[in-house]
Structures are given as structure tokens and as C-alpha cells.
PDB file of C-alpha atoms in Angstrom:
ATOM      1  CA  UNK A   1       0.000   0.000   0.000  1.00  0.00           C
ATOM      2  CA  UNK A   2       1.474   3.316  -0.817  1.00  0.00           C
ATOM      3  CA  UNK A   3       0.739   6.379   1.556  1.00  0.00           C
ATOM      4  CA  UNK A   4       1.338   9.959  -0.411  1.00  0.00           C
ATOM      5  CA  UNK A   5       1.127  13.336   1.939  1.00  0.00           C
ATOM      6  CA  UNK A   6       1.577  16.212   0.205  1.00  0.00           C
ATOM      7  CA  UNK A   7       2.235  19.848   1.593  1.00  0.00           C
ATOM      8  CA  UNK A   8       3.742  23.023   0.990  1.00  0.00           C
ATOM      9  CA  UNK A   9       0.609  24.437   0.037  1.00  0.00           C
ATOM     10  CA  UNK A  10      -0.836  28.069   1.070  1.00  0.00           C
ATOM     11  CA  UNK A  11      -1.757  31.535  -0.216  1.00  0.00           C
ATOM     12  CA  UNK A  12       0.450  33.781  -2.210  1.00  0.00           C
ATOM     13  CA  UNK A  13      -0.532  37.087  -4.134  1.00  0.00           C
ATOM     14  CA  UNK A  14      -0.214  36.750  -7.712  1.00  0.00           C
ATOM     15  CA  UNK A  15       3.059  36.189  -9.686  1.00  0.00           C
ATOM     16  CA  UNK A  16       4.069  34.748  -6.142  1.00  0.00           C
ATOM     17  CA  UNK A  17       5.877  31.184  -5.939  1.00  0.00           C
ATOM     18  CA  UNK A  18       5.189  27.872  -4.421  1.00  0.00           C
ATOM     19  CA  UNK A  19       6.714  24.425  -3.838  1.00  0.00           C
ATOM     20  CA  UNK A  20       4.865  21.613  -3.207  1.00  0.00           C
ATOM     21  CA  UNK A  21       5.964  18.658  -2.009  1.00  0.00           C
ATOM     22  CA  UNK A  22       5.013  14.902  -2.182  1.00  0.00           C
ATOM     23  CA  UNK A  23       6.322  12.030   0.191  1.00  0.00           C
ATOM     24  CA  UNK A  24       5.775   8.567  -0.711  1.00  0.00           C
ATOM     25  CA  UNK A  25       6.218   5.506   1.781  1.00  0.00           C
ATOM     26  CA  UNK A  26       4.978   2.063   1.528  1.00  0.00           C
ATOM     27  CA  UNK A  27       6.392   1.065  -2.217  1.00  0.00           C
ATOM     28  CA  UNK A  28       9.009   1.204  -4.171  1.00  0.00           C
ATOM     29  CA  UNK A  29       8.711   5.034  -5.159  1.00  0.00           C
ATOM     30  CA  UNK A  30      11.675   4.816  -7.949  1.00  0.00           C
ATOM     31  CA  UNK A  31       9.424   2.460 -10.356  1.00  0.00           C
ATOM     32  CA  UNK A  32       6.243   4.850 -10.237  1.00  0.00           C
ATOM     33  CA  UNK A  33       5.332   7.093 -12.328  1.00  0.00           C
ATOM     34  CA  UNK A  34       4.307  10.578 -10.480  1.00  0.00           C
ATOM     35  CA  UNK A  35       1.914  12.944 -11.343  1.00  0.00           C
ATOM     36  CA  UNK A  36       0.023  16.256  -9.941  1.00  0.00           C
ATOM     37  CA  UNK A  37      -3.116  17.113 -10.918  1.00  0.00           C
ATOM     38  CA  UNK A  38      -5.427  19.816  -9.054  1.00  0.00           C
ATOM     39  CA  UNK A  39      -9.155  20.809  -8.371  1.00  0.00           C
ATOM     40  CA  UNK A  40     -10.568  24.337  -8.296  1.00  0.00           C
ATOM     41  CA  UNK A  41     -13.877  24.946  -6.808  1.00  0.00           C
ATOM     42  CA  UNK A  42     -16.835  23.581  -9.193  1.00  0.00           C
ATOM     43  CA  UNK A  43     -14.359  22.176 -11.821  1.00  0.00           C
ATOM     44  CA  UNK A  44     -13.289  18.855 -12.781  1.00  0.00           C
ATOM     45  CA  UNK A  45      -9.651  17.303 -11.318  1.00  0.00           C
ATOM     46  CA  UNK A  46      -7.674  18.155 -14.254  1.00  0.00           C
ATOM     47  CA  UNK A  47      -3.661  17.056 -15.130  1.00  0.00           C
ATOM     48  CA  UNK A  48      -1.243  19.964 -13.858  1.00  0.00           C
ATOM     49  CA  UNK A  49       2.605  17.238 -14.591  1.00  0.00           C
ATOM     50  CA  UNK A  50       3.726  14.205 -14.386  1.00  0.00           C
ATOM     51  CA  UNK A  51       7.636  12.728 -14.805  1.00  0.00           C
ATOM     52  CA  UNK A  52       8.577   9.250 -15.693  1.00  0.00           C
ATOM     53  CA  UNK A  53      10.379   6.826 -13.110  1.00  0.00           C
ATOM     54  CA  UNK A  54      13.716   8.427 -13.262  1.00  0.00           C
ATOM     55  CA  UNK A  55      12.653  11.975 -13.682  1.00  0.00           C
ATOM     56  CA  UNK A  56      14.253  12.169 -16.618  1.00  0.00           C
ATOM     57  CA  UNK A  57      10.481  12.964 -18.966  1.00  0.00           C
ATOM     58  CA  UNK A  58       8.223  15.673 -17.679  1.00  0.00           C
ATOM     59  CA  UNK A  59       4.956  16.530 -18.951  1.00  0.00           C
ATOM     60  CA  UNK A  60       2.873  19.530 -18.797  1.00  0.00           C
ATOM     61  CA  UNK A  61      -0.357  21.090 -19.111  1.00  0.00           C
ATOM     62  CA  UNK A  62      -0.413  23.621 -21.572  1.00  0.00           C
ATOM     63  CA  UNK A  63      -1.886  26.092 -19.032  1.00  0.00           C
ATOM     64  CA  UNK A  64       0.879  25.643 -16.546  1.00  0.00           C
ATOM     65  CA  UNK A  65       3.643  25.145 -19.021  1.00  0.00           C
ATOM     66  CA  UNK A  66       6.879  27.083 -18.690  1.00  0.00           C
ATOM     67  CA  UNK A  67       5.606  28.131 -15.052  1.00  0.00           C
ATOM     68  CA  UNK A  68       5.690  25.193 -13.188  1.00  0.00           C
ATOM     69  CA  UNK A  69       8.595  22.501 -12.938  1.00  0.00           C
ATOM     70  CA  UNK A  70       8.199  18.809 -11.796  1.00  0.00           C
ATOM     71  CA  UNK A  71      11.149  16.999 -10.215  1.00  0.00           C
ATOM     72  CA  UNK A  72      11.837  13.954  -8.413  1.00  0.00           C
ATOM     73  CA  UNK A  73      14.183  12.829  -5.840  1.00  0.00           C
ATOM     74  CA  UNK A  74      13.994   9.071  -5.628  1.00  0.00           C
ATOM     75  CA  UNK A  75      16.717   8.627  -2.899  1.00  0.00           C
ATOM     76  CA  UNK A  76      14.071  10.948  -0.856  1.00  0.00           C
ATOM     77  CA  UNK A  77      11.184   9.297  -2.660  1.00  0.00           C
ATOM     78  CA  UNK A  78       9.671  12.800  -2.702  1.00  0.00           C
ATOM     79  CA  UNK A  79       8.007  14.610  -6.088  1.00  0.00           C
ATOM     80  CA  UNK A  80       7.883  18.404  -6.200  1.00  0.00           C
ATOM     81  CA  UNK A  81       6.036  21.111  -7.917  1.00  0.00           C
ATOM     82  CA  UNK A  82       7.843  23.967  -8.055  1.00  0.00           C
ATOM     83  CA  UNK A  83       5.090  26.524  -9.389  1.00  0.00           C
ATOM     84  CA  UNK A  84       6.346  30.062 -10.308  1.00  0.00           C
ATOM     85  CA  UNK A  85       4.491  33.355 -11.627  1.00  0.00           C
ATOM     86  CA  UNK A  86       1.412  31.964 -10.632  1.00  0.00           C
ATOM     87  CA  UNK A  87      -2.185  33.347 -11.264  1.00  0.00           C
ATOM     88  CA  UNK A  88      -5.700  33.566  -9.897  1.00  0.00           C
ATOM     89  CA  UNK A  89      -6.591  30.870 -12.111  1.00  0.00           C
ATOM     90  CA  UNK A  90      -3.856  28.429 -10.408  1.00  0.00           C
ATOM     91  CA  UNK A  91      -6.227  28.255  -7.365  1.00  0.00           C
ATOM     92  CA  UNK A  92      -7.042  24.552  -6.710  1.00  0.00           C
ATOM     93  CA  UNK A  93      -6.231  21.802  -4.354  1.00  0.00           C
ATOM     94  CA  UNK A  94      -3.794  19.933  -5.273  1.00  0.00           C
ATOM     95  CA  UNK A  95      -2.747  16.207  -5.456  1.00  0.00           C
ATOM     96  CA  UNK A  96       0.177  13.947  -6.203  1.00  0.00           C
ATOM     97  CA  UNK A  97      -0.808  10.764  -7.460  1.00  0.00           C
ATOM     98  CA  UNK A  98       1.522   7.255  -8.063  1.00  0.00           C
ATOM     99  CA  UNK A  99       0.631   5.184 -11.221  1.00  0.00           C
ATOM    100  CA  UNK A 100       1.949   2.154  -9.692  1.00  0.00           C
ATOM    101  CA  UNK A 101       1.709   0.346 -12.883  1.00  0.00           C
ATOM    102  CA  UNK A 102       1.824   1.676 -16.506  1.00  0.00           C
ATOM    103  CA  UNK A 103       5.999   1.898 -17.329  1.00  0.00           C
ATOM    104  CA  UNK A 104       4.537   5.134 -19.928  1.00  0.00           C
ATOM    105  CA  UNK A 105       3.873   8.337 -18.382  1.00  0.00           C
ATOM    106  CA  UNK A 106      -0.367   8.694 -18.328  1.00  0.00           C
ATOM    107  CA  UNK A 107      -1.892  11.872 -18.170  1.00  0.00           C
ATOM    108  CA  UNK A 108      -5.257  10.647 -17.476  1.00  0.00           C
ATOM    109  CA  UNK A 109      -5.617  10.612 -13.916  1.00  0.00           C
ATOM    110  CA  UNK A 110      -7.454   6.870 -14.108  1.00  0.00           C
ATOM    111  CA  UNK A 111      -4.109   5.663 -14.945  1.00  0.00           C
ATOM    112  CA  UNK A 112      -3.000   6.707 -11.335  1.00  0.00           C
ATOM    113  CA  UNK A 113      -3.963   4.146  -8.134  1.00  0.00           C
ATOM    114  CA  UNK A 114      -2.897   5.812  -5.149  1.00  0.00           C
ATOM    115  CA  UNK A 115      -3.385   9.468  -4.384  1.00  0.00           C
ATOM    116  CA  UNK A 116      -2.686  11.794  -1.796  1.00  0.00           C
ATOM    117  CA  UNK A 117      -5.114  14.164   0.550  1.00  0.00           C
ATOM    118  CA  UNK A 118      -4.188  17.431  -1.280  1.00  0.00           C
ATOM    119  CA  UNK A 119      -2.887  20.698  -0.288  1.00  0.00           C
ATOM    120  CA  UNK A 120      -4.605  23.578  -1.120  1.00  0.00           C
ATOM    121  CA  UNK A 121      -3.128  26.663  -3.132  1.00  0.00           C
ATOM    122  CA  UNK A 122      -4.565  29.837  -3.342  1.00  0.00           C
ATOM    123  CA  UNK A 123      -3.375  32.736  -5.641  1.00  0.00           C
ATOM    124  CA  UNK A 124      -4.986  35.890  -5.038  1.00  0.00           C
ATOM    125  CA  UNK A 125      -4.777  38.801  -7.062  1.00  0.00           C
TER     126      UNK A 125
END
């Protein structure tokens, strides 16, 4: 069973910065693929990034793209969001999630099996 807490959330004005952060126990965090997605009020949980095993491929969403860099750190087994310039619109809870199983990165969020409780981020203007 893999356990994922994220934090590092909070509220920043806009064109602030944020890290969040994902810790993984219970697996064997280095084989998963890792992915956040996030939720704003009244919308559907939509793909934010995602990297591949070793870190090494990143995806994006085109609205977060060229703001927001994923990383890993396997020997921590920790993902990170590191979200810069960051708008109104960036408002959301967000969560990690571990696709425990596909060796592809999936940017559908059915792909991923475990998920985490979510941190919330709030962007005001």
C-alpha cells in the first residue's frame, strides 16, 4: 500500500511562488510514475505534470507550461512542484498521485492508483 502526503501548500498574491511537495512511503517510489493534478472549486480534477520513473520525462499542461517545474528525488522518494508566476486561475487543491503500474507516463488521472489528501493553493490577485 502506498501512503502519499503532500504539503507546501498556502496563499500567495499573484506572480508569487510555491513548492509543493510529495512524500511517498509504503512502495518502491523509484518504479512509479508521479503525477500532480489539481481541483478548483466547481471544476473537474484536471492534469497539472507528471515525470517518468527516473525523472528524466516531464509533462505539462499547456496552461501551466513554462511556469511550473516537476522533479523527483527518488533517494528521498519525494516529487515536487515547483510553481512560479502563478495566477488567480492556479487556485485549486492539489494532489500527487503514483501510477503504480503503466511503465509510460499517463496523463489521465485513471491511470493513477494511489493518491494523496491534497494541499490547497490559493493565488490571489
Amino acid at each position: 500500500q502506498v501512503q502519499l502526503v503532500e504539503s507546501g501548500g498556502g496563499q500567495v498574491q499573484a506572480g508569487g511562488s510555491l513548492r509543493l511537495a510529495c512524500a511517498a512511503s509504503g512502495g518502491t517510489f523509484s518504479n512509479y510514475v508521479m503525477g500532480w493534478f489539481r481541483q478548483a472549486p466547481g471544476k473537474k480534477r484536471e492534469f497539472v505534470a507528471a515525470a517518468s520513473w527516473s525523472g528524466a520525462h516531464t509533462y505539462y499542461a499547456d496552461s501551466v507550461k513554462g511556469r511550473f517545474t516537476i522533479s523527483r528525488d527518488n533517494a528521498k522518494d519525494t516529487v515536487y512542484l515547483e510553481m512560479n508566476s502563478l495566477k488567480p486561475e492556479d487556485t485549486a487543491i492539489y494532489y500527487c498521485a503514483a501510477d503504480t503500474v503503466s511503465n509510460v507516463v499517463v496523463i489521465g488521472d485513471i491511470a493513477y492508483d494511489y493518491w494523496g489528501q491534497g494541499t490547497q493553493v490559493i493565488v490571489s490577485s
